[in-house]
C-alpha positions as a printed Julia matrix, in Angstrom:
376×3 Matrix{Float64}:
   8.13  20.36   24.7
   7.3   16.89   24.8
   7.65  14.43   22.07
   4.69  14.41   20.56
   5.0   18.13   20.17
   7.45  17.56   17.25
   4.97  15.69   15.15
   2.5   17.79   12.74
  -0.07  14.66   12.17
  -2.36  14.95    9.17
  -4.06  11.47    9.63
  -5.57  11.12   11.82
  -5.29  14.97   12.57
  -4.11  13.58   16.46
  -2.03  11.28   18.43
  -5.49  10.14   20.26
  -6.98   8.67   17.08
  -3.88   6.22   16.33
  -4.64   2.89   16.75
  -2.25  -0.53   16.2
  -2.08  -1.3    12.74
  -3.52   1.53   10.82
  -1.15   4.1     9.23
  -0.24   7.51   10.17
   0.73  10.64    7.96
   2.72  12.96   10.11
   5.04  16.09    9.38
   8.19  16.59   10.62
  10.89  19.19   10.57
  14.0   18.82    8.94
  15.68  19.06   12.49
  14.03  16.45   13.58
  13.73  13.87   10.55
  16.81  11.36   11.8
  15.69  11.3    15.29
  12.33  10.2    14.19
  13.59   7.93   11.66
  15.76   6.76   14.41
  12.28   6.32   17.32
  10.81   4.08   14.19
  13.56   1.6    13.48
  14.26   1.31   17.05
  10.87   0.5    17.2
  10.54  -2.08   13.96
   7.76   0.41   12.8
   7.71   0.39    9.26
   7.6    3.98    7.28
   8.09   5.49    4.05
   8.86   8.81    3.09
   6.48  10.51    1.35
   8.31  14.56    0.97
  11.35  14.57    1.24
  11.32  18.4     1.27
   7.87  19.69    1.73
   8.51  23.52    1.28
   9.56  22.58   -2.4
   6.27  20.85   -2.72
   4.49  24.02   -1.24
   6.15  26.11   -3.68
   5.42  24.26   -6.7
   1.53  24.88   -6.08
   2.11  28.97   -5.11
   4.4   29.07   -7.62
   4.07  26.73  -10.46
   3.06  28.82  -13.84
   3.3   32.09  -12.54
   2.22  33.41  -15.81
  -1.09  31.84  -14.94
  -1.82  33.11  -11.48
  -3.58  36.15  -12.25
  -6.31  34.28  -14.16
  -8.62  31.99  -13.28
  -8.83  28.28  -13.71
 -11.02  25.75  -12.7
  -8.08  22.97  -13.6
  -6.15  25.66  -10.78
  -6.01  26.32   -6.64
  -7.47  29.69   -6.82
  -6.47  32.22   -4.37
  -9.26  33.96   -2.73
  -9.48  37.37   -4.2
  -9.99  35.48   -7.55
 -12.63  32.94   -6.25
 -14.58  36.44   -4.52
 -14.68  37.67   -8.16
 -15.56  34.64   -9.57
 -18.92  34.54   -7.23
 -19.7   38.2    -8.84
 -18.88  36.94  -12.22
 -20.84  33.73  -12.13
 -24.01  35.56  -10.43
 -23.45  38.16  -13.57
 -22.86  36.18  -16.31
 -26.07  33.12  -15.46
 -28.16  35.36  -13.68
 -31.13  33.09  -14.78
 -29.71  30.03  -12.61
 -27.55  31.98  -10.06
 -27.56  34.67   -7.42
 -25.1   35.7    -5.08
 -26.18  35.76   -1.6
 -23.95  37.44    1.57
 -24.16  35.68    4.31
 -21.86  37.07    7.0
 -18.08  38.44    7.6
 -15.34  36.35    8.78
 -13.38  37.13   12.0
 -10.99  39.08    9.81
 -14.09  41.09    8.43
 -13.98  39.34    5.53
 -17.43  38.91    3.28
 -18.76  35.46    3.38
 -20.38  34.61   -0.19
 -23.19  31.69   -0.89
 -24.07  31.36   -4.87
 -28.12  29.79   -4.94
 -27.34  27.52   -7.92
 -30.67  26.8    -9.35
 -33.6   27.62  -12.06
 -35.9   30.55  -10.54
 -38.6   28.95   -8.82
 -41.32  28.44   -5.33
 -40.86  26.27   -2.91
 -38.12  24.14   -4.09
 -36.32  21.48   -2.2
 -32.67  22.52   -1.36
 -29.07  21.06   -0.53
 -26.54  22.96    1.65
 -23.24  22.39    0.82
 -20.19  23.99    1.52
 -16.14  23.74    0.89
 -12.96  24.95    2.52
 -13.86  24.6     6.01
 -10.3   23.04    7.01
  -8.06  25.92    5.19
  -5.47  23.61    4.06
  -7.44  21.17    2.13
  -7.35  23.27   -1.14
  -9.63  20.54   -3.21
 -12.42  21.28   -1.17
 -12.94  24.87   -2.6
 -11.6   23.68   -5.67
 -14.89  20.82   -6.4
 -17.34  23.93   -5.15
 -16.03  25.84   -8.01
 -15.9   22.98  -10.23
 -19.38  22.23   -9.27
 -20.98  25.42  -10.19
 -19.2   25.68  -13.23
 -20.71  21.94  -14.2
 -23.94  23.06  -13.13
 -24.52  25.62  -15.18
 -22.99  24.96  -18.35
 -24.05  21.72  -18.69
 -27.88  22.69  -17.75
 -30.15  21.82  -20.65
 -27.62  19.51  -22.03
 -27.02  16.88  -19.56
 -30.31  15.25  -18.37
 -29.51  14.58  -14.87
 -27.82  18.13  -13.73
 -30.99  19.79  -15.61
 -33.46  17.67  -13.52
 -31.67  18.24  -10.95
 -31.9   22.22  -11.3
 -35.18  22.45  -12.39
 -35.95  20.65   -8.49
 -34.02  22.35   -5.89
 -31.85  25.02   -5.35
 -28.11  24.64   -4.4
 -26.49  27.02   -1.67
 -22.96  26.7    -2.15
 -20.72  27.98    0.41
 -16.99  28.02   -1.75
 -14.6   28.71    0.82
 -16.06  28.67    4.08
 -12.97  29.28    6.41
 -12.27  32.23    4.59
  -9.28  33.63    6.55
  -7.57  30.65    7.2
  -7.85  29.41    3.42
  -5.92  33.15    2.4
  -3.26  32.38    5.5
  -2.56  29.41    3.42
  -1.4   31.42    0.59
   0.12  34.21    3.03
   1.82  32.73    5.77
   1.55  29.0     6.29
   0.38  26.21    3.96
  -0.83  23.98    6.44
  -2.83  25.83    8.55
  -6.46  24.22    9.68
  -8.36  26.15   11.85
  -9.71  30.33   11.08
  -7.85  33.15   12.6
  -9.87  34.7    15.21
  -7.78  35.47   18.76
  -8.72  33.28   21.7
  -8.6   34.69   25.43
  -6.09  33.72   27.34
  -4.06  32.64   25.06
  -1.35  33.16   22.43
  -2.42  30.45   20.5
  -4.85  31.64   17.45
  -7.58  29.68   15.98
 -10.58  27.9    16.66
 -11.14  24.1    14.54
 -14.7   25.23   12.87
 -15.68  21.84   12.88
 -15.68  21.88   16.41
 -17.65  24.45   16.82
 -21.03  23.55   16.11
 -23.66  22.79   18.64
 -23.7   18.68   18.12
 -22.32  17.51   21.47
 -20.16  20.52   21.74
 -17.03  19.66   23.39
 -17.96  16.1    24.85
 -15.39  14.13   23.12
 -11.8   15.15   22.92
  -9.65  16.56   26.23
  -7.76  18.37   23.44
 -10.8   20.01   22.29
 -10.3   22.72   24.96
  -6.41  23.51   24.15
  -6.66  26.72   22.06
  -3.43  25.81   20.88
  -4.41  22.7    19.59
  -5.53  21.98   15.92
  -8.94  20.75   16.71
  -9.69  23.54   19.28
 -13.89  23.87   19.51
 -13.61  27.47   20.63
 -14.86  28.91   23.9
 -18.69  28.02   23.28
 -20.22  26.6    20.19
 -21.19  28.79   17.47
 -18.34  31.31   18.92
 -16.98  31.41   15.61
 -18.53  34.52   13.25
 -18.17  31.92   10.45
 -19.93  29.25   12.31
 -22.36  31.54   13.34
 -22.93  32.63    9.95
 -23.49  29.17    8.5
 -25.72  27.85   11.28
 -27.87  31.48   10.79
 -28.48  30.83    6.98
 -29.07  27.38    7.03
 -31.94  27.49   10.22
 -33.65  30.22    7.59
 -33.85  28.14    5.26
 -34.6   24.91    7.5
 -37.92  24.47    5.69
 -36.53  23.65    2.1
 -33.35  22.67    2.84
 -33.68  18.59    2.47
 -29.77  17.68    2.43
 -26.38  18.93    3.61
 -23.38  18.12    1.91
 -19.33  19.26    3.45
 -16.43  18.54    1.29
 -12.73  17.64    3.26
  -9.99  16.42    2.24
  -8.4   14.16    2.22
  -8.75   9.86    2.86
 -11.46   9.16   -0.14
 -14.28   8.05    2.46
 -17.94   9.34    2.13
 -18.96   9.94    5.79
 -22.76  10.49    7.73
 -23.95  11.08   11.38
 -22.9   10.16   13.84
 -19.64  10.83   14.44
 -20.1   11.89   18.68
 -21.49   8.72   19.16
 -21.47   4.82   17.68
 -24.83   4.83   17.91
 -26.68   4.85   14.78
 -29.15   6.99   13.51
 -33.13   5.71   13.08
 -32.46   5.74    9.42
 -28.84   4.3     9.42
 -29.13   1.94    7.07
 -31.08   4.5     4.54
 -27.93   6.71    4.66
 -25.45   3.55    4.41
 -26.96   2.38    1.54
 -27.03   5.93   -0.61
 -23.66   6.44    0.57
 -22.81   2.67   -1.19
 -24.89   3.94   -4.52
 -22.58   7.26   -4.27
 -19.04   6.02   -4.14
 -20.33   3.65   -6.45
 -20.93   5.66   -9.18
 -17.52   7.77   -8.26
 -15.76   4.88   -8.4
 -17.33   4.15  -12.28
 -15.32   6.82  -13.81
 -11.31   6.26  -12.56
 -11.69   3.26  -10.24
 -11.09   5.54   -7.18
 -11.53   3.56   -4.09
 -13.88   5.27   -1.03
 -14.59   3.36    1.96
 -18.25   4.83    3.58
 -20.07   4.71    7.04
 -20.64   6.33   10.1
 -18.24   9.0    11.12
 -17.5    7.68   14.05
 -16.93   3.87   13.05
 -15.35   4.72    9.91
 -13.12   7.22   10.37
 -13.06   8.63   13.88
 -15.14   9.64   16.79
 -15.88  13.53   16.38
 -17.64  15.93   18.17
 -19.33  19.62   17.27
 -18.97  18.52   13.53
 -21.25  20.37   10.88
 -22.68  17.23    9.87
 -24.37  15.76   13.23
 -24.92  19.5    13.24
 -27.26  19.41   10.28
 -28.75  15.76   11.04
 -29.81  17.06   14.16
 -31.55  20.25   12.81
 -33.54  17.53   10.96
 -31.9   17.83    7.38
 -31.86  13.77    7.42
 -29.23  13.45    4.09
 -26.15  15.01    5.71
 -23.07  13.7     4.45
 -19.48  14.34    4.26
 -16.95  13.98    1.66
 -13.06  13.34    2.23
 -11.65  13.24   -0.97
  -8.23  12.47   -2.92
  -6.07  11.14   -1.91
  -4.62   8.04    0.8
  -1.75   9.87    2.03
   0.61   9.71   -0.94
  -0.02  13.74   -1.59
  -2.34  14.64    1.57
  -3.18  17.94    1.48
  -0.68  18.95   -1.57
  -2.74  17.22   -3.88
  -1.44  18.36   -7.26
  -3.5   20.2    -9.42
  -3.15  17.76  -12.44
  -5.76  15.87   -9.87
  -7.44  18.95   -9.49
 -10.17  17.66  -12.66
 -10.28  14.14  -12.22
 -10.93  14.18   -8.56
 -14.01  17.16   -9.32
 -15.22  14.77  -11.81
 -15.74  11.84  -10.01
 -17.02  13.68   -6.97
 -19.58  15.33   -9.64
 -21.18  11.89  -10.04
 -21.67  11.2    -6.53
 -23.23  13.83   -5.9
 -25.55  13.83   -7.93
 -26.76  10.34   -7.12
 -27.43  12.37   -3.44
 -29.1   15.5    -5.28
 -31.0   13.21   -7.07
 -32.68  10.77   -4.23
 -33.68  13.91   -2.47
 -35.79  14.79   -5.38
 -37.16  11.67   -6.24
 -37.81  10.68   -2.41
 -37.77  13.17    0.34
 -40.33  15.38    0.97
C-alpha cells in the first residue's frame, strides 16, 4: 500500500486532477485520521473537517424516519425497488403523457426502465437525459424523479413545461447504474462504478462514464486499473448498461436534438469537450445557453454554478457520455453537477433534496426550451 492508497478522494475523484491551490475533498478512515492530520500540518496545508464520523452520516439517510421508508417520496432518496414501481405507476396513472419503455438489463440482470415523458405525437424533437450514472450521487436519481413528477402535474398549468411537452418528448433514464445505485443501500454508500466482474482481476466495477466510445481510454493511465474508481472497462461499450444506453439513443438519433446527464456534486453546468481543450465549432453557442441556464437556477436560491467546457472547467475526461452524445451529432449535450461545494458531497441531506430539484427544474427548461424554439 502506498500512501495515496489511504485516501478515498471525492473531488476531484483522483490524485492526478489536484492542482496547487484548489481544494480537495477526500475520505479517510478513522485509523488513519491523525496521521493525515499530522502529513497536513507538517505540511502548512490548511484543512477542515467536514464528518467527523461519516458512518453516522450514512445512517441518518438509510435510516432517518424509518416509518417512512416503505413509501414513496419525492422530498426522499428512494431505494430502487420503490423507484422500479414508481416507473409502472407513473406510466399507469398519466398514460396520456407517459409510457414506460425497457431498454436493457444491467450486469446483475436487472431491468433497465426509460419513461417517454411527453404529449402523444409524430415526429417530435427529443432530449435524452438520464440520472444515477455514478451510484453514490443519490440527487441525481432524485431530480429525474422530481422531474417527471413536475412534468406532468404541472402540464396545462404552467406555460412553459406545457410548451415544452406539447414539442418533444423526454426519455428519462432514472437510475442508470442500476446495480451500483442498490449496492449503495446494500453494502457500501460510496460506491461509484456498476458491479459487473472484470478478468483478471479481483477488483469489481467498471466507471460507466468511461466507457463510452469518445476517445476511449486516451486520457488517464488509471483508466486501465480495474481496481481503480474511474476504470473504462476492457473496451468501450463493454458495459450491458452502456451498451444499453448507446443502443436506444442511436434509434432514436433522428429526433433526439439534446442530451442532458445529471452528477453530483460541485454546482457546475458542463459541455463537450472534456478529452480535449479544444473547443467545439459551436463553443460559444453552448457557453452562452449554459450562462442563460445557471442563470435562471441561480434566480430562485442564489445557488452559485460555475459553467464551461469539461475539460477547462472541471477536468480533462475521457469516454464520458457527453462527448459521447456531441459526437453522435446531438449538438446540446450538457452535464449537470449539482449541490453542493463539498460541505455535504455526496450525503447531501434530503431537506436539499427539493430545493436543489427546483432550481435544476428551471435550468432545464431554459435548455428544453432553445431546442424547440431553435434547433431543427
Amino acid at each position: 500500500m502506498t500512501l495515496l492508497d489511504i485516501f478515498d478522494f471525492w473531488h476531484p475523484h483522483s490524485v492526478q486532477h489536484v492542482l496547487i491551490g484548489k481544494e480537495v475533498d477526500f475520505r479517510v478512515s478513522s485509523d488513519e485520521t491523525n496521521f493525515v492530520q499530522k502529513i497536513l500540518e507538517q505540511n502548512q496545508i490548511q484543512y477542515r473537517i467536514l464528518f467527523h464520523n461519516l458512518q453516522d452520516e450514512i445512517e441518518k439517510q438509510l435510516d432517518g424516519g424509518k416509518h417512512f421508508r416503505k413509501k414513496y417520496f419525492y422530498t426522499r432518496y428512494n431505494e430502487w425497488e420503490k423507484i422500479a414501481a414508481w416507473t409502472k405507476r407513473m406510466a399507469k396513472k398519466h398514460a396520456k403523457l407517459i409510457s414506460r419503455i425497457e431498454i436493457g438489463k444491467t450486469y446483475e440482470d436487472r431491468p433497465m426502465y426509460v419513461l417517454k415523458v411527453g404529449k402523444q405525437s409524430y415526429q417530435k424533437k427529443a432530449i435524452f437525459m438520464d440520472c444515477g450514472i455514478h451510484a453514490r450521487e443519490w440527487i441525481s436519481p432524485a431530480f429525474c424523479q422530481w422531474f417527471v413528477k413536475e412534468a406532468v402535474t404541472t402540464y396545462g398549468i404552467d406555460k412553459d413545461m406545457t410548451l415544452l411537452l406539447d414539442n418533444i418528448n423526454f426519455y428519462v433514464l432514472p437510475v442508470f447504474n442500476v446495480d451500483g445505485y442498490v449496492w449503495t443501500w446494500t453494502k457500501d454508500r460510496m460506491w461509484r462504478k456498476n458491479r459487473s466482474n472484470n478478468s483478471n482481476s479481483d477488483c469489481i466495477g467498471t466507471d460507466l462514464n468511461r466507457n463510452f466510445n469518445a476517445s476511449w481510454d486516451n486520457y488517464e493511465e488509471e483508466l486501465r486499473d480495474p481496481c481503480e474508481l474511474v476504470y473504462c472497462g476492457s473496451s468501450a461499450e463493454s458495459e450491458p448498461e452502456t451498451k444499453a444506453v448507446t443502443t436506444f439513443i442511436r434509434a432514436h438519433l433522428a429526433s433526439i436534438k439534446g442530451y442532458i446527464t445529471i452528477h453530483a456534486y460541485s454546482q457546475m453546468l458542463l459541455f463537450p469537450y472534456g478529452y480535449t481543450e479544444e473547443k467545439t465549432p459551436i463553443h460559444d453557442k453552448l457557453n452562452k445557453l449554459a450562462k442563460e441556464a445557471v442563470g435562471a437556477l441561480r434566480s430562485l436560491y442564489q445557488t452559485e454554478y460555475i459553467y464551461g467546457a469539461i475539460a477547462t472547467t472541471i477536468y480533462p475526461c475521457s469516454g464520458d457520455s457527453t462527448d459521447w452524445a456531441y459526437n453522435e451529432g446531438i449538438k446540446y449535450s450538457f452535464s449537470f453537477e449539482l449541490r453542493d461545494r463539498g460541505q455535504y458531497g455526496f450525503l447531501l441531506p434530503e431537506s436539499q433534496i427539493k430545493p436543489t430539484c427546483m432550481e435544476t427544474m428551471l435550468a432545464i427548461k431554459v435548455l428544453a426550451k432553445y431546442i424547440v424554439n431553435n434547433d431543427q
